[in-house]
Coordinates of C-alpha atoms in Angstrom, one line a residue:
X18 CA -70.6 18.9 86.2
X19 CA -68.5 16.6 84.6
X20 CA -69.6 15.6 81.2
X21 CA -71.1 11.8 80.8
X22 CA -68.4 9.1 79.1
X23 CA -69.3 7.0 76.2
X24 CA -69.0 3.3 75.8
X25 CA -66.3 4.5 73.8
X26 CA -64.5 6.0 76.5
X27 CA -65.1 4.0 79.4
X28 CA -63.2 1.4 77.2
X29 CA -60.3 3.2 76.9
X30 CA -60.2 3.7 80.1
X31 CA -59.7 0.3 80.8
X32 CA -57.3 -0.4 77.9
X33 CA -55.3 2.1 79.9
X34 CA -54.9 0.2 82.6
X35 CA -54.5 -2.8 81.4
X36 CA -51.5 -1.0 79.4
X37 CA -49.9 0.4 82.2
X38 CA -50.5 -2.9 84.1
X39 CA -48.6 -5.2 81.3
X40 CA -45.5 -2.2 81.5
X41 CA -45.3 -3.1 84.6
X42 CA -45.9 -6.7 84.6
X43 CA -48.4 -7.1 86.8
X44 CA -50.3 -10.7 86.9
X45 CA -52.0 -11.7 83.4
X46 CA -54.7 -12.4 85.0
X47 CA -55.7 -8.6 85.6
X48 CA -54.8 -7.5 82.5
X49 CA -57.0 -9.7 80.8
X50 CA -59.5 -8.5 83.0
X51 CA -59.4 -4.7 82.3
X52 CA -59.2 -5.7 78.7
X53 CA -62.0 -8.4 78.7
X54 CA -63.9 -5.3 80.6
X55 CA -63.0 -2.8 77.9
X56 CA -64.3 -5.1 75.0
X57 CA -67.3 -5.8 76.3
X58 CA -68.0 -2.5 76.8
X59 CA -67.2 -1.6 74.0
X60 CA -70.0 -3.6 72.6
X61 CA -72.6 -3.4 74.8
X62 CA -76.0 -1.8 73.1
X63 CA -77.3 0.6 76.1
X64 CA -75.0 3.4 77.4
X65 CA -73.1 2.1 80.6
X66 CA -73.0 5.9 82.5
X67 CA -77.0 5.0 82.2
X68 CA -76.4 2.2 83.8
X69 CA -74.6 3.5 86.8
X70 CA -76.7 6.1 87.3
X71 CA -79.8 4.4 87.6
X72 CA -78.3 1.7 89.6
X73 CA -77.7 -1.1 87.7
X74 CA -74.4 -1.6 86.5
X75 CA -74.1 -4.5 88.4
X76 CA -76.4 -6.6 86.0
X77 CA -74.7 -5.9 82.8
X78 CA -72.8 -8.9 81.5
X79 CA -69.6 -9.3 82.0
X80 CA -68.7 -6.7 85.0
X81 CA -67.9 -8.2 88.2
X82 CA -67.1 -5.9 91.5
X83 CA -64.4 -4.6 90.4
X84 CA -64.4 -2.9 87.2
X85 CA -67.6 -2.0 88.4
X86 CA -66.2 0.4 91.1
X87 CA -63.9 1.1 88.5
X88 CA -66.6 2.3 86.0
X89 CA -68.4 4.3 88.7
X90 CA -66.2 6.1 89.7
X91 CA -64.9 7.2 86.3
X92 CA -68.2 8.2 85.6
X93 CA -69.2 10.0 88.2
X94 CA -65.9 12.3 88.9
X95 CA -64.2 11.6 85.2
X96 CA -61.0 10.5 87.4
X97 CA -60.2 7.3 88.2
X98 CA -58.0 5.9 91.4
X99 CA -56.6 2.7 89.8
X100 CA -55.5 4.1 86.7
X101 CA -53.7 6.9 88.9
X102 CA -52.1 3.7 91.0
X103 CA -51.5 1.3 87.5
X104 CA -49.4 4.5 86.3
X105 CA -47.5 5.2 89.2
X106 CA -43.8 5.2 88.3
X107 CA -44.1 5.5 84.7
X108 CA -42.8 8.1 83.0
X109 CA -45.4 10.3 80.9
X110 CA -43.5 9.3 77.6
X111 CA -43.9 5.5 77.9
X112 CA -47.3 6.0 77.0
X113 CA -46.5 7.7 74.1
X114 CA -44.4 5.0 72.5
X115 CA -47.1 2.9 72.5
X116 CA -48.8 4.6 69.7
X117 CA -45.7 3.0 67.4
X118 CA -46.6 0.4 65.4
X119 CA -44.7 -2.9 66.7
X120 CA -44.2 -1.9 69.9
X121 CA -46.8 -3.3 72.7
X122 CA -47.4 -2.8 76.7
X123 CA -44.8 -5.8 77.6
X124 CA -41.8 -4.3 75.3
X125 CA -42.7 -0.6 76.6
X126 CA -41.7 -2.0 79.8
X127 CA -38.9 -3.7 78.8
X128 CA -37.5 -0.3 77.2
X129 CA -37.9 1.4 80.4
X130 CA -36.1 -1.1 82.6
X131 CA -33.7 -2.3 80.3
X132 CA -32.6 1.0 78.8
X133 CA -34.1 3.4 81.0
X134 CA -36.3 4.9 77.6
X135 CA -38.7 7.3 78.7
X136 CA -39.9 9.0 75.7
X137 CA -40.5 9.4 71.7
X138 CA -37.4 11.2 71.4
X139 CA -35.4 9.0 73.6
X140 CA -36.9 5.5 71.5
X141 CA -35.5 7.6 68.2
X142 CA -32.1 8.2 69.7
X143 CA -31.9 4.7 70.8
X144 CA -32.8 3.2 67.4
X145 CA -30.5 5.8 65.6
X146 CA -27.5 5.1 67.7
X147 CA -28.0 1.3 67.4
X148 CA -28.2 1.2 71.4
X149 CA -31.5 -0.4 70.9
X150 CA -30.2 -4.0 69.1
X151 CA -29.1 -4.4 72.5
X152 CA -32.4 -5.9 73.5
X153 CA -33.0 -9.3 72.5
X154 CA -35.0 -10.0 68.8
X155 CA -34.4 -6.1 67.9
X156 CA -32.3 -6.6 65.1
X157 CA -31.3 -4.5 62.4
X158 CA -34.6 -4.7 60.3
X159 CA -36.8 -4.2 63.4
X160 CA -34.8 -1.2 64.6
X161 CA -35.4 0.2 61.1
X162 CA -39.2 -0.6 61.4
X163 CA -39.4 1.2 64.8
X164 CA -37.5 4.3 62.9
X165 CA -40.3 4.5 60.2
X166 CA -42.9 3.8 62.5
X167 CA -41.9 6.6 64.4
X168 CA -41.8 9.5 61.6
X169 CA -45.2 7.9 60.8
X170 CA -46.2 8.3 64.4
X171 CA -45.1 12.7 64.4
X172 CA -47.5 12.9 60.4
X173 CA -50.5 11.2 62.6
X174 CA -50.7 13.9 65.4
X175 CA -53.9 16.1 65.4
X176 CA -54.8 13.3 62.5
X177 CA -58.2 11.0 63.5
X178 CA -60.3 9.1 62.5
X179 CA -63.8 10.6 60.0
X180 CA -66.1 8.6 62.4
X181 CA -64.4 10.0 66.3
X182 CA -64.7 13.4 64.5
X183 CA -68.1 13.5 63.6
X184 CA -68.8 11.6 67.1
X185 CA -67.3 15.5 68.8
X186 CA -69.0 17.5 65.7
X187 CA -72.4 16.1 65.2
X188 CA -73.3 17.3 69.0
X189 CA -71.8 20.9 68.5
X190 CA -74.1 21.3 65.3
X191 CA -77.1 19.9 67.0
X192 CA -77.0 22.4 69.7
X193 CA -75.8 25.3 66.7
X194 CA -79.4 24.4 64.9
X195 CA -81.1 24.9 67.8
X196 CA -80.0 28.5 68.3
X197 CA -83.2 30.7 67.3
X198 CA -81.7 32.8 64.6
X199 CA -80.1 29.7 62.6
X200 CA -82.9 29.1 59.9
X201 CA -79.6 26.2 58.3
X202 CA -76.2 24.2 59.3
X203 CA -74.1 21.6 57.9
X204 CA -71.4 19.9 58.4
X205 CA -68.8 20.6 55.6
X206 CA -65.2 20.1 54.5
X207 CA -63.3 17.1 54.6
X208 CA -66.5 16.1 57.2
X209 CA -69.0 16.4 54.5
X210 CA -67.0 14.7 51.5
X211 CA -66.4 11.9 54.0
X212 CA -62.4 12.1 53.8
X213 CA -61.5 8.9 56.2
X214 CA -58.8 10.5 57.8
X215 CA -59.5 14.2 59.2
X216 CA -57.3 16.9 61.3
X217 CA -60.6 19.1 62.0
X218 CA -64.5 19.9 61.4
X219 CA -65.8 22.5 60.1
X220 CA -69.2 23.6 60.5
X221 CA -71.1 26.2 58.4
X222 CA -74.3 28.3 59.6
X223 CA -77.1 30.7 58.4
X224 CA -78.2 33.4 60.6
X225 CA -79.4 36.8 60.2
X226 CA -77.4 37.1 64.3
X227 CA -74.2 35.8 63.6
X228 CA -73.1 37.4 66.7
X229 CA -75.5 35.4 68.6
X230 CA -74.0 32.2 67.2
X231 CA -70.7 33.2 67.3
X232 CA -71.3 33.4 71.0
X233 CA -72.6 30.0 71.2
X234 CA -70.2 28.3 69.8
X235 CA -68.3 29.9 72.2
X236 CA -69.9 28.7 75.7
X237 CA -69.4 24.5 73.5
X238 CA -65.8 25.5 72.4
X239 CA -62.6 26.3 74.2
X240 CA -62.8 30.0 71.5
X241 CA -59.2 30.7 70.5
X242 CA -60.0 32.9 67.2
X243 CA -62.9 35.0 66.0
X244 CA -63.0 36.5 63.2
X245 CA -65.6 38.4 61.5
X246 CA -68.6 35.9 60.8
X247 CA -65.5 33.3 61.8
X248 CA -64.5 31.0 64.9
X249 CA -62.2 28.4 65.7
X250 CA -62.6 26.5 68.7
X251 CA -61.1 23.3 70.5
X252 CA -63.9 20.8 71.7
X253 CA -63.6 19.1 75.0
X254 CA -61.4 16.1 73.6
X255 CA -58.8 18.3 71.6
X256 CA -60.4 18.4 67.8
X257 CA -59.7 21.2 66.0
X258 CA -63.4 22.4 65.5
X259 CA -63.9 25.8 62.9
X260 CA -67.4 27.6 62.6
X261 CA -68.5 29.7 59.7
X262 CA -71.5 31.8 59.8
X263 CA -72.7 33.3 56.7
X264 CA -76.8 35.2 55.7
X265 CA -79.1 32.9 54.8
X266 CA -79.7 34.0 51.6
X267 CA -75.8 33.1 50.4
X268 CA -75.9 29.7 52.5
X269 CA -76.4 27.7 49.3
X270 CA -73.6 29.3 47.5
X271 CA -71.6 28.8 50.7
X272 CA -72.5 25.6 51.1
X273 CA -70.9 24.8 47.8
X274 CA -67.5 26.9 48.4
X275 CA -67.0 25.1 52.0
X276 CA -67.7 21.4 50.8
X277 CA -65.5 21.0 48.4
X278 CA -61.8 20.8 47.6
X279 CA -59.4 23.3 46.6
X280 CA -59.3 21.2 43.7
X281 CA -62.6 21.0 42.7
X282 CA -63.6 24.9 43.2
X283 CA -61.1 26.0 41.1
X284 CA -62.5 23.7 39.0
X285 CA -66.0 25.2 39.1
X286 CA -64.4 29.1 38.9
X287 CA -63.0 27.8 35.4
X288 CA -66.5 26.8 34.5
X289 CA -68.1 29.7 35.9
X290 CA -65.4 32.1 34.1
X291 CA -66.5 30.3 30.8
X292 CA -69.8 31.5 31.8
X293 CA -69.4 35.0 32.2
X294 CA -70.7 34.3 36.2
X295 CA -68.6 34.9 39.6
X296 CA -69.2 32.4 41.7
X297 CA -68.4 34.0 44.9
X298 CA -71.5 36.1 43.8
X299 CA -74.6 33.8 42.9
X300 CA -76.8 34.5 46.0
X301 CA -80.2 33.7 46.9
X302 CA -80.4 30.4 45.2
X303 CA -82.6 27.8 47.4
X304 CA -80.1 24.9 47.3
X305 CA -76.9 23.1 46.0
X306 CA -78.5 21.8 42.8
X307 CA -79.3 25.3 42.0
X308 CA -76.3 26.6 42.3
X309 CA -74.8 23.8 39.9
X310 CA -77.5 24.1 37.9
X311 CA -75.9 28.2 37.0
X312 CA -73.2 26.6 36.0
X313 CA -74.6 24.1 33.5
X314 CA -73.3 21.2 35.8
X315 CA -75.6 18.7 37.5
X316 CA -75.8 17.9 41.2
X317 CA -72.3 16.9 42.2
X318 CA -72.7 14.8 45.2
X319 CA -70.7 16.1 48.3
X320 CA -68.6 13.0 48.5
X321 CA -67.7 13.2 44.5
X322 CA -66.3 16.8 44.9
X323 CA -62.2 15.8 44.7
X324 CA -61.4 16.8 41.3
X325 CA -61.6 13.6 40.1
X326 CA -63.6 13.8 36.5
X327 CA -66.5 14.6 38.7
X328 CA -66.9 18.6 37.0
X329 CA -66.6 17.1 33.3
X330 CA -68.7 14.5 34.1
X331 CA -71.0 16.7 35.3
X332 CA -71.3 18.2 32.6
X333 CA -72.2 15.7 29.9
X334 CA -75.0 14.2 32.9
X335 CA -72.7 11.6 33.0
X336 CA -72.6 11.0 37.2
X337 CA -73.6 7.4 38.7
X338 CA -76.4 7.2 40.8
X339 CA -74.7 6.8 44.5
X340 CA -75.4 3.6 46.4
X341 CA -77.7 4.9 49.2
X342 CA -77.6 3.3 53.2
X343 CA -81.3 2.3 52.0
X344 CA -80.3 0.3 48.9
X345 CA -78.4 -2.6 51.2
X346 CA -80.7 -5.6 51.7
X347 CA -78.0 -7.3 54.4
X348 CA -74.6 -8.1 55.9
X349 CA -72.7 -10.3 54.9
X350 CA -69.8 -10.3 57.4
X351 CA -70.9 -10.2 61.4
X352 CA -69.4 -11.8 65.0
X353 CA -71.5 -12.9 67.6
X354 CA -70.0 -14.2 71.0
X355 CA -68.4 -17.3 69.4
X356 CA -65.9 -15.8 68.5
X357 CA -65.0 -12.8 69.6
X358 CA -68.1 -10.3 69.2
X359 CA -70.0 -9.3 72.1
X360 CA -73.3 -10.3 71.3
X361 CA -75.5 -13.6 70.5
X362 CA -76.6 -14.6 67.3
X363 CA -79.8 -14.0 68.3
X364 CA -79.3 -10.4 69.5
X365 CA -77.0 -9.4 66.2
X366 CA -80.4 -10.8 64.2
X367 CA -82.4 -8.6 66.2
X368 CA -80.4 -5.8 65.5
X369 CA -80.2 -6.5 62.0
X370 CA -84.3 -6.3 62.0
X371 CA -84.3 -3.3 63.4
X372 CA -81.5 -2.1 60.8
X373 CA -83.8 -2.8 58.3
X374 CA -82.1 -5.9 56.8
X375 CA -83.7 -8.8 55.0
X376 CA -80.4 -11.2 55.5
X377 CA -77.4 -11.3 57.9
X378 CA -74.3 -13.5 57.5
X379 CA -72.8 -15.2 61.3
X380 CA -69.0 -15.0 60.2
X381 CA -67.3 -15.7 62.5
X382 CA -63.6 -16.4 62.8
X383 CA -62.0 -19.9 61.9
X384 CA -60.0 -22.1 63.7
X385 CA -56.1 -20.3 63.3
X386 CA -56.9 -17.2 64.6
X387 CA -56.8 -18.1 68.5
X388 CA -56.8 -14.6 70.1
X389 CA -60.4 -14.1 68.7
X390 CA -61.5 -17.6 69.7
X391 CA -61.7 -18.7 66.3
X392 CA -63.8 -21.9 66.1
X393 CA -62.7 -25.1 65.0
X394 CA -65.0 -27.5 62.1
X395 CA -67.1 -28.9 65.1
X396 CA -67.9 -26.1 66.8
X397 CA -68.8 -24.3 63.1
X398 CA -71.3 -27.0 63.3
X399 CA -72.5 -26.4 66.3
X400 CA -72.8 -22.7 65.6
X401 CA -74.7 -23.6 62.5
X402 CA -77.5 -25.3 64.6
X403 CA -77.4 -22.9 66.6
X404 CA -78.3 -20.2 63.2
X405 CA -80.6 -23.2 62.7
X406 CA -82.7 -22.4 65.9
X407 CA -82.5 -18.7 66.1
X408 CA -83.8 -18.7 62.6
X409 CA -86.8 -20.6 63.9
X410 CA -87.1 -17.8 66.4
X411 CA -86.9 -14.6 64.5
X412 CA -89.3 -13.9 61.7
X413 CA -88.5 -10.9 58.8
X414 CA -85.0 -11.9 58.8
X415 CA -83.3 -14.7 57.5
X416 CA -80.0 -15.7 59.4
X417 CA -77.5 -17.2 57.4
X418 CA -74.0 -18.9 57.4
X419 CA -70.8 -18.2 56.9
X420 CA -67.4 -17.6 58.0
X421 CA -64.4 -15.7 57.9
X422 CA -61.6 -17.5 57.1
X423 CA -57.9 -17.0 57.3
X424 CA -55.9 -17.0 54.6
X425 CA -52.9 -19.6 56.2
X426 CA -49.6 -18.0 55.7
X427 CA -49.4 -20.9 53.1
X428 CA -51.9 -19.7 51.0
X429 CA -54.4 -22.8 51.9
X430 CA -57.4 -21.9 54.1
X431 CA -58.3 -22.2 57.3
X432 CA -61.3 -25.2 56.6
X433 CA -61.1 -27.7 53.9
X434 CA -63.5 -27.4 50.7
X435 CA -66.3 -29.5 52.7
X436 CA -66.7 -27.7 54.9
X437 CA -67.0 -24.2 53.2
X438 CA -69.1 -25.9 50.5
X439 CA -71.8 -26.3 53.5
X440 CA -71.9 -22.4 54.2
X441 CA -74.0 -20.0 52.4
X442 CA -71.2 -17.3 52.4
X443 CA -67.5 -17.3 52.4
X444 CA -65.7 -14.7 53.5
X445 CA -61.5 -14.8 53.3
X446 CA -59.3 -12.7 54.9
X447 CA -55.2 -12.4 55.8
X448 CA -55.0 -12.6 59.7
X449 CA -51.5 -13.3 59.4
X450 CA -48.3 -13.1 58.3
X451 CA -48.0 -9.1 57.3
X452 CA -44.6 -9.1 56.3
X453 CA -44.7 -11.5 54.2
X454 CA -42.9 -10.1 50.7
X455 CA -45.6 -8.9 48.0
X456 CA -45.0 -12.1 45.9
X457 CA -46.1 -14.1 48.7
X458 CA -49.2 -12.2 49.9
X459 CA -50.0 -11.7 46.7
X460 CA -50.1 -15.2 45.6
X461 CA -52.1 -15.8 49.3
X462 CA -54.7 -14.2 48.2
X463 CA -54.8 -14.8 44.5
X464 CA -55.2 -18.8 45.7
X465 CA -58.5 -17.7 48.1
X466 CA -59.6 -15.5 45.2
X467 CA -59.5 -18.6 42.8
X468 CA -60.7 -21.0 45.3
X469 CA -64.5 -21.6 44.1
X470 CA -65.9 -21.5 47.5
X471 CA -64.3 -18.4 48.1
X472 CA -67.6 -15.9 48.2
X473 CA -65.1 -12.4 48.9
X474 CA -62.4 -11.1 50.2
X475 CA -62.4 -9.5 53.1
X476 CA -60.7 -6.0 54.0
X477 CA -58.6 -7.0 51.1
X478 CA -55.7 -4.7 51.8
X479 CA -55.0 -4.9 56.1
X480 CA -54.8 -1.8 56.7
X481 CA -55.6 0.0 59.7
X482 CA -56.3 3.9 59.5
X483 CA -53.6 6.3 61.1
X484 CA -52.8 3.2 62.7
X485 CA -51.0 0.0 60.4
X486 CA -50.6 0.7 56.6
X487 CA -51.9 -2.0 54.3
X488 CA -49.1 -5.2 53.6
X489 CA -47.4 -5.3 50.5
X490 CA -49.4 -7.0 48.0
X491 CA -49.7 -6.5 44.3
X492 CA -53.4 -4.8 43.6
X493 CA -53.5 -4.8 40.1
X494 CA -52.8 -8.6 40.3
X495 CA -55.9 -8.8 42.8
X496 CA -57.7 -7.0 40.6
X497 CA -57.6 -8.9 37.9
X498 CA -57.7 -12.4 39.6
X499 CA -60.9 -11.4 40.9
X500 CA -62.7 -10.1 37.6
X501 CA -61.6 -13.2 36.2
X502 CA -63.1 -15.7 38.6
X503 CA -65.8 -13.2 39.7
X504 CA -65.1 -13.3 43.5
X505 CA -66.4 -10.2 45.2
X506 CA -64.3 -7.8 47.1
X507 CA -65.0 -6.0 50.4
X508 CA -65.7 -2.4 51.6
X509 CA -65.1 -3.0 54.8
X510 CA -66.8 -0.3 56.8
X511 CA -65.2 -1.0 60.2
X512 CA -64.1 3.3 60.6
X513 CA -60.6 2.5 61.3
X514 CA -60.2 0.2 57.9
X515 CA -62.9 1.2 55.0
X516 CA -61.0 -1.2 52.8
X517 CA -61.2 -1.5 50.0
X518 CA -59.2 1.8 50.0
X519 CA -61.1 3.8 47.1
X520 CA -58.9 4.0 44.6
X521 CA -59.0 0.3 44.7
X522 CA -62.7 0.5 44.6
X523 CA -62.9 2.4 42.1
X524 CA -60.7 0.8 39.6
X525 CA -62.5 -2.6 40.8
X526 CA -65.7 -1.4 39.5
X527 CA -64.2 -0.5 35.7
X528 CA -63.2 -4.3 35.9
X529 CA -67.1 -5.3 36.5
X530 CA -65.6 -6.5 40.1
X531 CA -68.6 -7.3 42.2
X532 CA -68.4 -5.2 45.7
X533 CA -70.2 -5.7 49.3
X534 CA -70.4 -3.4 51.9
X535 CA -70.3 -5.1 55.1
X536 CA -69.9 -3.5 58.9
X537 CA -67.7 -6.3 59.8
X538 CA -69.5 -5.8 63.1
X539 CA -68.4 -7.2 66.6
X540 CA -71.7 -5.9 68.5
X541 CA -75.3 -4.9 67.7
X542 CA -74.2 -1.3 67.9
X543 CA -71.4 -1.9 65.0
X544 CA -74.2 -2.4 62.6
X545 CA -74.6 1.2 62.5
X546 CA -70.9 1.3 60.6
X547 CA -72.2 0.4 57.4
X548 CA -73.0 4.2 57.0
X549 CA -69.2 4.8 56.7
X550 CA -68.8 2.0 54.1
X551 CA -71.4 3.8 51.9
X552 CA -69.6 7.2 52.3
X553 CA -66.7 5.3 51.3
X554 CA -68.2 3.5 48.5
X555 CA -69.8 6.8 47.4
X556 CA -66.5 8.4 47.2
X557 CA -66.0 5.6 45.2
X558 CA -68.4 6.4 42.7
X559 CA -70.2 2.8 43.3
X560 CA -73.9 2.3 42.1
X561 CA -76.3 0.0 43.7
X562 CA -75.9 -2.2 40.7
X563 CA -72.1 -2.2 41.3
X564 CA -72.8 -4.0 45.1
X565 CA -73.9 -7.3 45.7
X566 CA -76.0 -7.3 49.0
X567 CA -78.0 -4.7 47.8
X568 CA -80.0 -7.9 45.8
X569 CA -82.9 -9.3 47.8
X570 CA -82.2 -12.8 49.6
X571 CA -83.2 -14.7 45.9
X572 CA -81.3 -12.4 44.4
X573 CA -78.2 -13.1 46.7
X574 CA -78.5 -16.6 45.9
X575 CA -79.1 -16.5 42.9
X576 CA -76.0 -14.8 42.1
X577 CA -74.1 -17.0 44.2
X578 CA -75.2 -20.0 42.5
X579 CA -74.5 -18.2 38.6
X580 CA -70.7 -17.9 39.9
X581 CA -70.6 -21.2 41.4
X582 CA -72.0 -22.8 38.1
X583 CA -69.7 -20.6 35.8
X584 CA -66.3 -21.6 37.9
X585 CA -67.0 -25.0 38.2

């Protein structure tokens, strides 16, 4: 029996077909069809596999007969003749090359056809020997960058985004919890602390019958090592998962020991030694709060357990009250079908209402981002009227007019001040010119910060976790400008962004810079990504008072009005 594929897995299949076709220089219309199909599938708020089993696939938007047949076969068999045919004759190693930043399918095809490069090792040798420079537009700087990116790819092997790892671990956790002998269970380690990129996941379970739980685990994962009350297994997608089973009386202690970083635990042991306590002997305590209380400390939330001053602060009862998902009143960065989103204004608004939001900002891309079908000023005006109409149809949530306006390579914004002045919220972002010098990039972003019509800077460093480093920029200068103007900086909740990074976010709040936590959602299901932004914010020690969109709608408007009055 095949495991039902998720929408993300189906989208990956369609993108893999598109990659293969592009390597083979097949008609771009076919490539675009599969790319668009992947985007539509990933953005759907229903499970496509369910639509297949219910015979409703032909009713889904953007899924024609051809794509429908490919999806149907994959859902029913977990295989694809279309993918096999597209990949025929392409060396398997070439697909690993696609993981090198800066090399897309077209370039990979040229590497194969013109230089007979078939693997990452071939590419590295050709770059090191200078042979790669025989290709057009492959100068010495480009070749040097490729060598750097190859090394980064090797470092990323075995690592994955926290969200992707949790997608695997949480169903396993739920299954383990369903065992009648299990009294408590939790994800621990990096996963519980919310580390953005992880190599594996660990689950802790309390049970009086460890053998039963370990046996259940072996049925869920391909167990590679079982030793005492622990086991290591490999999930279907290759994620390494560790299970530790303890006696119920020691669960609170083990939860502390299995969650904190090594450095955090070393600090706890020092505190325990000062009180003549052996941390490993604490047993029979009802919960983690009681464990920390035994050490004379206030409870330290899991996200803070990194030895970044939290133990000393807990000893003084000086930890902040961390922001929580329920503190958010709205989302200030969402996309719709008007640009590169998957759903309509009304669909996004109704999904926001289900999230409990009071307001939602529609912030589609501006005109220069043509790949995302950015809006020119005329279309932006049309969208504004559509937002007004949607507000008449939906009660309980205010849909606000916004934009994610591009900060152009020369530092100007994609819309003039007269256009920006008519919007309810303006996010500015860099989407081009990533290779500009630190001086130029810093000047671009600081210029946007100083524009009185810009409310926030979206994904300020431009990083894509486990894929792309941020652009070169002087973050100290950016923070100083934001502190001076009161411009907010975004913590973008997309799992591969989580940008502003936590170290910069913590420094930002120490300087009084306002923060916004946004989903950057491109579909209704992406609105749920705010939970990852909250986790990242908690790791940065943020309280609700540091975050602008914890305010209600009147409070948001008042903050914006005060800031603009002060900058006038």
